[in-house]
């Protein structure tokens, strides 16, 4: 199933990326380019990220993920996105 229509990224590709070690939305944006165009796939991709990583078990909205260490590449993308906004 295609999750990101803008970048033609499938659910299988996202799962493979998560299995290979991606742990954040930013990792998937860097590796696959998801959620960087119209953004409509963002919530679904975030759910996939949340399901692949341990969480606090509450409806935290991703607090556990935001507490994870950010990779240097993800930090660069975050800065570039902030500059583009
Ligand atoms: S559907 Fe993923 S950015 Fe548009």
PDB file of N, CA, C and O in Angstrom, residues 37-83:
ATOM      1  N   UNK A  37       6.136  16.917   1.505  1.00  0.00           N
ATOM      2  CA  UNK A  37       5.473  17.644   0.417  1.00  0.00           C
ATOM      3  C   UNK A  37       4.140  18.185   0.935  1.00  0.00           C
ATOM      4  O   UNK A  37       4.100  19.228   1.565  1.00  0.00           O
ATOM      5  N   UNK A  38       3.048  17.478   0.725  1.00  0.00           N
ATOM      6  CA  UNK A  38       1.742  17.968   1.197  1.00  0.00           C
ATOM      7  C   UNK A  38       1.533  17.679   2.676  1.00  0.00           C
ATOM      8  O   UNK A  38       0.748  18.341   3.336  1.00  0.00           O
ATOM      9  N   UNK A  39       2.216  16.654   3.203  1.00  0.00           N
ATOM     10  CA  UNK A  39       2.124  16.326   4.617  1.00  0.00           C
ATOM     11  C   UNK A  39       0.956  15.438   5.017  1.00  0.00           C
ATOM     12  O   UNK A  39       0.818  15.089   6.186  1.00  0.00           O
ATOM     13  N   UNK A  40       0.112  15.067   4.062  1.00  0.00           N
ATOM     14  CA  UNK A  40      -1.068  14.271   4.418  1.00  0.00           C
ATOM     15  C   UNK A  40      -0.705  12.893   4.961  1.00  0.00           C
ATOM     16  O   UNK A  40      -1.483  12.302   5.697  1.00  0.00           O
ATOM     17  N   UNK A  41       0.444  12.379   4.607  1.00  0.00           N
ATOM     18  CA  UNK A  41       0.845  11.060   5.090  1.00  0.00           C
ATOM     19  C   UNK A  41       1.438  11.137   6.498  1.00  0.00           C
ATOM     20  O   UNK A  41       1.631  10.113   7.145  1.00  0.00           O
ATOM     21  N   UNK A  42       1.734  12.329   6.973  1.00  0.00           N
ATOM     22  CA  UNK A  42       2.432  12.504   8.248  1.00  0.00           C
ATOM     23  C   UNK A  42       1.821  11.762   9.421  1.00  0.00           C
ATOM     24  O   UNK A  42       2.526  11.041  10.129  1.00  0.00           O
ATOM     25  N   UNK A  43       0.503  11.921   9.671  1.00  0.00           N
ATOM     26  CA  UNK A  43      -0.084  11.234  10.824  1.00  0.00           C
ATOM     27  C   UNK A  43       0.051   9.710  10.739  1.00  0.00           C
ATOM     28  O   UNK A  43       0.325   9.056  11.750  1.00  0.00           O
ATOM     29  N   UNK A  44      -0.132   9.151   9.549  1.00  0.00           N
ATOM     30  CA  UNK A  44      -0.025   7.691   9.418  1.00  0.00           C
ATOM     31  C   UNK A  44       1.423   7.242   9.631  1.00  0.00           C
ATOM     32  O   UNK A  44       1.681   6.246  10.315  1.00  0.00           O
ATOM     33  N   UNK A  45       2.348   7.984   9.053  1.00  0.00           N
ATOM     34  CA  UNK A  45       3.760   7.644   9.231  1.00  0.00           C
ATOM     35  C   UNK A  45       4.133   7.749  10.702  1.00  0.00           C
ATOM     36  O   UNK A  45       4.837   6.883  11.237  1.00  0.00           O
ATOM     37  N   UNK A  46       3.628   8.771  11.363  1.00  0.00           N
ATOM     38  CA  UNK A  46       3.930   8.931  12.786  1.00  0.00           C
ATOM     39  C   UNK A  46       3.376   7.764  13.598  1.00  0.00           C
ATOM     40  O   UNK A  46       4.013   7.295  14.538  1.00  0.00           O
ATOM     41  N   UNK A  47       2.186   7.286  13.225  1.00  0.00           N
ATOM     42  CA  UNK A  47       1.623   6.105  13.898  1.00  0.00           C
ATOM     43  C   UNK A  47       2.522   4.901  13.708  1.00  0.00           C
ATOM     44  O   UNK A  47       2.727   4.111  14.627  1.00  0.00           O
ATOM     45  N   UNK A  48       3.067   4.745  12.496  1.00  0.00           N
ATOM     46  CA  UNK A  48       3.969   3.624  12.242  1.00  0.00           C
ATOM     47  C   UNK A  48       5.228   3.756  13.099  1.00  0.00           C
ATOM     48  O   UNK A  48       5.713   2.767  13.651  1.00  0.00           O
ATOM     49  N   UNK A  49       5.746   4.958  13.216  1.00  0.00           N
ATOM     50  CA  UNK A  49       6.931   5.181  14.054  1.00  0.00           C
ATOM     51  C   UNK A  49       6.596   4.866  15.506  1.00  0.00           C
ATOM     52  O   UNK A  49       7.348   4.176  16.190  1.00  0.00           O
ATOM     53  N   UNK A  50       5.447   5.333  15.968  1.00  0.00           N
ATOM     54  CA  UNK A  50       5.047   5.102  17.355  1.00  0.00           C
ATOM     55  C   UNK A  50       4.872   3.618  17.637  1.00  0.00           C
ATOM     56  O   UNK A  50       5.223   3.143  18.716  1.00  0.00           O
ATOM     57  N   UNK A  51       4.336   2.897  16.683  1.00  0.00           N
ATOM     58  CA  UNK A  51       4.121   1.465  16.862  1.00  0.00           C
ATOM     59  C   UNK A  51       5.406   0.670  16.854  1.00  0.00           C
ATOM     60  O   UNK A  51       5.468  -0.433  17.377  1.00  0.00           O
ATOM     61  N   UNK A  52       6.456   1.247  16.285  1.00  0.00           N
ATOM     62  CA  UNK A  52       7.716   0.527  16.160  1.00  0.00           C
ATOM     63  C   UNK A  52       8.657   0.795  17.313  1.00  0.00           C
ATOM     64  O   UNK A  52       9.673   0.151  17.445  1.00  0.00           O
ATOM     65  N   UNK A  53       8.296   1.762  18.143  1.00  0.00           N
ATOM     66  CA  UNK A  53       9.197   2.102  19.236  1.00  0.00           C
ATOM     67  C   UNK A  53       8.447   2.017  20.564  1.00  0.00           C
ATOM     68  O   UNK A  53       7.250   2.262  20.623  1.00  0.00           O
ATOM     69  N   UNK A  54       9.131   1.673  21.610  1.00  0.00           N
ATOM     70  CA  UNK A  54       8.473   1.622  22.908  1.00  0.00           C
ATOM     71  C   UNK A  54       7.979   3.002  23.332  1.00  0.00           C
ATOM     72  O   UNK A  54       8.590   4.002  22.999  1.00  0.00           O
ATOM     73  N   UNK A  55       6.906   3.020  24.035  1.00  0.00           N
ATOM     74  CA  UNK A  55       6.350   4.297  24.488  1.00  0.00           C
ATOM     75  C   UNK A  55       5.950   4.147  25.949  1.00  0.00           C
ATOM     76  O   UNK A  55       6.067   3.086  26.540  1.00  0.00           O
ATOM     77  N   UNK A  56       5.457   5.221  26.521  1.00  0.00           N
ATOM     78  CA  UNK A  56       5.107   5.202  27.932  1.00  0.00           C
ATOM     79  C   UNK A  56       3.809   4.429  28.185  1.00  0.00           C
ATOM     80  O   UNK A  56       3.471   4.147  29.324  1.00  0.00           O
ATOM     81  N   UNK A  57       3.086   4.101  27.118  1.00  0.00           N
ATOM     82  CA  UNK A  57       1.867   3.334  27.272  1.00  0.00           C
ATOM     83  C   UNK A  57       0.639   4.179  27.492  1.00  0.00           C
ATOM     84  O   UNK A  57      -0.466   3.693  27.528  1.00  0.00           O
ATOM     85  N   UNK A  58       0.810   5.471  27.625  1.00  0.00           N
ATOM     86  CA  UNK A  58      -0.320   6.379  27.764  1.00  0.00           C
ATOM     87  C   UNK A  58      -0.575   7.033  26.417  1.00  0.00           C
ATOM     88  O   UNK A  58       0.190   6.869  25.474  1.00  0.00           O
ATOM     89  N   UNK A  59      -1.625   7.783  26.321  1.00  0.00           N
ATOM     90  CA  UNK A  59      -1.882   8.538  25.102  1.00  0.00           C
ATOM     91  C   UNK A  59      -1.042   9.803  25.147  1.00  0.00           C
ATOM     92  O   UNK A  59      -1.533  10.908  25.339  1.00  0.00           O
ATOM     93  N   UNK A  60       0.240   9.623  24.987  1.00  0.00           N
ATOM     94  CA  UNK A  60       1.174  10.717  25.219  1.00  0.00           C
ATOM     95  C   UNK A  60       1.390  11.585  23.993  1.00  0.00           C
ATOM     96  O   UNK A  60       1.993  12.644  24.111  1.00  0.00           O
ATOM     97  N   UNK A  61       0.939  11.147  22.850  1.00  0.00           N
ATOM     98  CA  UNK A  61       1.154  11.948  21.653  1.00  0.00           C
ATOM     99  C   UNK A  61       2.600  11.969  21.203  1.00  0.00           C
ATOM    100  O   UNK A  61       3.020  12.860  20.482  1.00  0.00           O
ATOM    101  N   UNK A  62       3.361  10.988  21.614  1.00  0.00           N
ATOM    102  CA  UNK A  62       4.731  10.883  21.141  1.00  0.00           C
ATOM    103  C   UNK A  62       5.772  11.452  22.077  1.00  0.00           C
ATOM    104  O   UNK A  62       6.891  11.712  21.666  1.00  0.00           O
ATOM    105  N   UNK A  63       5.437  11.640  23.351  1.00  0.00           N
ATOM    106  CA  UNK A  63       6.403  12.228  24.284  1.00  0.00           C
ATOM    107  C   UNK A  63       7.669  11.389  24.369  1.00  0.00           C
ATOM    108  O   UNK A  63       8.763  11.927  24.485  1.00  0.00           O
ATOM    109  N   UNK A  64       7.507  10.097  24.311  1.00  0.00           N
ATOM    110  CA  UNK A  64       8.675   9.228  24.427  1.00  0.00           C
ATOM    111  C   UNK A  64       9.603   9.403  23.234  1.00  0.00           C
ATOM    112  O   UNK A  64      10.815   9.356  23.365  1.00  0.00           O
ATOM    113  N   UNK A  65       9.011   9.614  22.060  1.00  0.00           N
ATOM    114  CA  UNK A  65       9.850   9.771  20.875  1.00  0.00           C
ATOM    115  C   UNK A  65      10.582  11.091  20.886  1.00  0.00           C
ATOM    116  O   UNK A  65      11.712  11.176  20.444  1.00  0.00           O
ATOM    117  N   UNK A  66       9.922  12.140  21.376  1.00  0.00           N
ATOM    118  CA  UNK A  66      10.600  13.427  21.409  1.00  0.00           C
ATOM    119  C   UNK A  66      11.741  13.409  22.413  1.00  0.00           C
ATOM    120  O   UNK A  66      12.661  14.202  22.323  1.00  0.00           O
ATOM    121  N   UNK A  67      11.674  12.479  23.370  1.00  0.00           N
ATOM    122  CA  UNK A  67      12.723  12.374  24.379  1.00  0.00           C
ATOM    123  C   UNK A  67      13.922  11.582  23.870  1.00  0.00           C
ATOM    124  O   UNK A  67      14.982  11.609  24.472  1.00  0.00           O
ATOM    125  N   UNK A  68      13.747  10.890  22.729  1.00  0.00           N
ATOM    126  CA  UNK A  68      14.850  10.100  22.203  1.00  0.00           C
ATOM    127  C   UNK A  68      15.933  11.024  21.654  1.00  0.00           C
ATOM    128  O   UNK A  68      15.656  12.128  21.197  1.00  0.00           O
ATOM    129  N   UNK A  69      17.133  10.534  21.680  1.00  0.00           N
ATOM    130  CA  UNK A  69      18.243  11.309  21.137  1.00  0.00           C
ATOM    131  C   UNK A  69      18.056  11.509  19.638  1.00  0.00           C
ATOM    132  O   UNK A  69      17.667  10.590  18.926  1.00  0.00           O
ATOM    133  N   UNK A  70      18.325  12.695  19.194  1.00  0.00           N
ATOM    134  CA  UNK A  70      18.168  13.020  17.784  1.00  0.00           C
ATOM    135  C   UNK A  70      19.470  12.721  17.052  1.00  0.00           C
ATOM    136  O   UNK A  70      20.550  13.029  17.539  1.00  0.00           O
ATOM    137  N   UNK A  71      19.351  12.121  15.867  1.00  0.00           N
ATOM    138  CA  UNK A  71      20.541  11.844  15.082  1.00  0.00           C
ATOM    139  C   UNK A  71      21.049  13.156  14.490  1.00  0.00           C
ATOM    140  O   UNK A  71      20.287  14.086  14.273  1.00  0.00           O
ATOM    141  N   UNK A  72      22.343  13.262  14.227  1.00  0.00           N
ATOM    142  CA  UNK A  72      22.872  14.499  13.642  1.00  0.00           C
ATOM    143  C   UNK A  72      22.197  14.850  12.323  1.00  0.00           C
ATOM    144  O   UNK A  72      21.911  16.011  12.067  1.00  0.00           O
ATOM    145  N   UNK A  73      21.927  13.859  11.480  1.00  0.00           N
ATOM    146  CA  UNK A  73      21.280  14.134  10.190  1.00  0.00           C
ATOM    147  C   UNK A  73      19.867  14.667  10.395  1.00  0.00           C
ATOM    148  O   UNK A  73      19.431  15.582   9.689  1.00  0.00           O
ATOM    149  N   UNK A  74      19.153  14.115  11.350  1.00  0.00           N
ATOM    150  CA  UNK A  74      17.801  14.588  11.631  1.00  0.00           C
ATOM    151  C   UNK A  74      17.832  16.026  12.132  1.00  0.00           C
ATOM    152  O   UNK A  74      16.960  16.826  11.798  1.00  0.00           O
ATOM    153  N   UNK A  75      18.845  16.365  12.906  1.00  0.00           N
ATOM    154  CA  UNK A  75      18.967  17.734  13.404  1.00  0.00           C
ATOM    155  C   UNK A  75      19.187  18.703  12.248  1.00  0.00           C
ATOM    156  O   UNK A  75      18.626  19.800  12.224  1.00  0.00           O
ATOM    157  N   UNK A  76      19.985  18.307  11.259  1.00  0.00           N
ATOM    158  CA  UNK A  76      20.233  19.160  10.088  1.00  0.00           C
ATOM    159  C   UNK A  76      18.936  19.381   9.326  1.00  0.00           C
ATOM    160  O   UNK A  76      18.612  20.511   8.946  1.00  0.00           O
ATOM    161  N   UNK A  77      18.152  18.305   9.112  1.00  0.00           N
ATOM    162  CA  UNK A  77      16.885  18.441   8.395  1.00  0.00           C
ATOM    163  C   UNK A  77      15.944  19.344   9.174  1.00  0.00           C
ATOM    164  O   UNK A  77      15.282  20.209   8.608  1.00  0.00           O
ATOM    165  N   UNK A  78      15.889  19.165  10.493  1.00  0.00           N
ATOM    166  CA  UNK A  78      15.005  19.999  11.316  1.00  0.00           C
ATOM    167  C   UNK A  78      15.386  21.482  11.159  1.00  0.00           C
ATOM    168  O   UNK A  78      14.530  22.328  10.997  1.00  0.00           O
ATOM    169  N   UNK A  79      16.661  21.778  11.169  1.00  0.00           N
ATOM    170  CA  UNK A  79      17.088  23.166  11.005  1.00  0.00           C
ATOM    171  C   UNK A  79      16.722  23.693   9.628  1.00  0.00           C
ATOM    172  O   UNK A  79      16.271  24.826   9.490  1.00  0.00           O
ATOM    173  N   UNK A  80      16.916  22.878   8.580  1.00  0.00           N
ATOM    174  CA  UNK A  80      16.594  23.321   7.228  1.00  0.00           C
ATOM    175  C   UNK A  80      15.100  23.554   7.082  1.00  0.00           C
ATOM    176  O   UNK A  80      14.683  24.500   6.425  1.00  0.00           O
ATOM    177  N   UNK A  81      14.288  22.690   7.692  1.00  0.00           N
ATOM    178  CA  UNK A  81      12.841  22.875   7.630  1.00  0.00           C
ATOM    179  C   UNK A  81      12.437  24.145   8.365  1.00  0.00           C
ATOM    180  O   UNK A  81      11.560  24.883   7.921  1.00  0.00           O
ATOM    181  N   UNK A  82      13.095  24.443   9.471  1.00  0.00           N
ATOM    182  CA  UNK A  82      12.777  25.654  10.221  1.00  0.00           C
ATOM    183  C   UNK A  82      13.159  26.890   9.417  1.00  0.00           C
ATOM    184  O   UNK A  82      12.435  27.887   9.419  1.00  0.00           O
ATOM    185  N   UNK A  83      14.261  26.824   8.708  1.00  0.00           N
ATOM    186  CA  UNK A  83      14.694  27.958   7.889  1.00  0.00           C
ATOM    187  C   UNK A  83      13.762  28.180   6.707  1.00  0.00           C
ATOM    188  O   UNK A  83      13.536  29.310   6.281  1.00  0.00           O
TER     189      UNK A  83
END
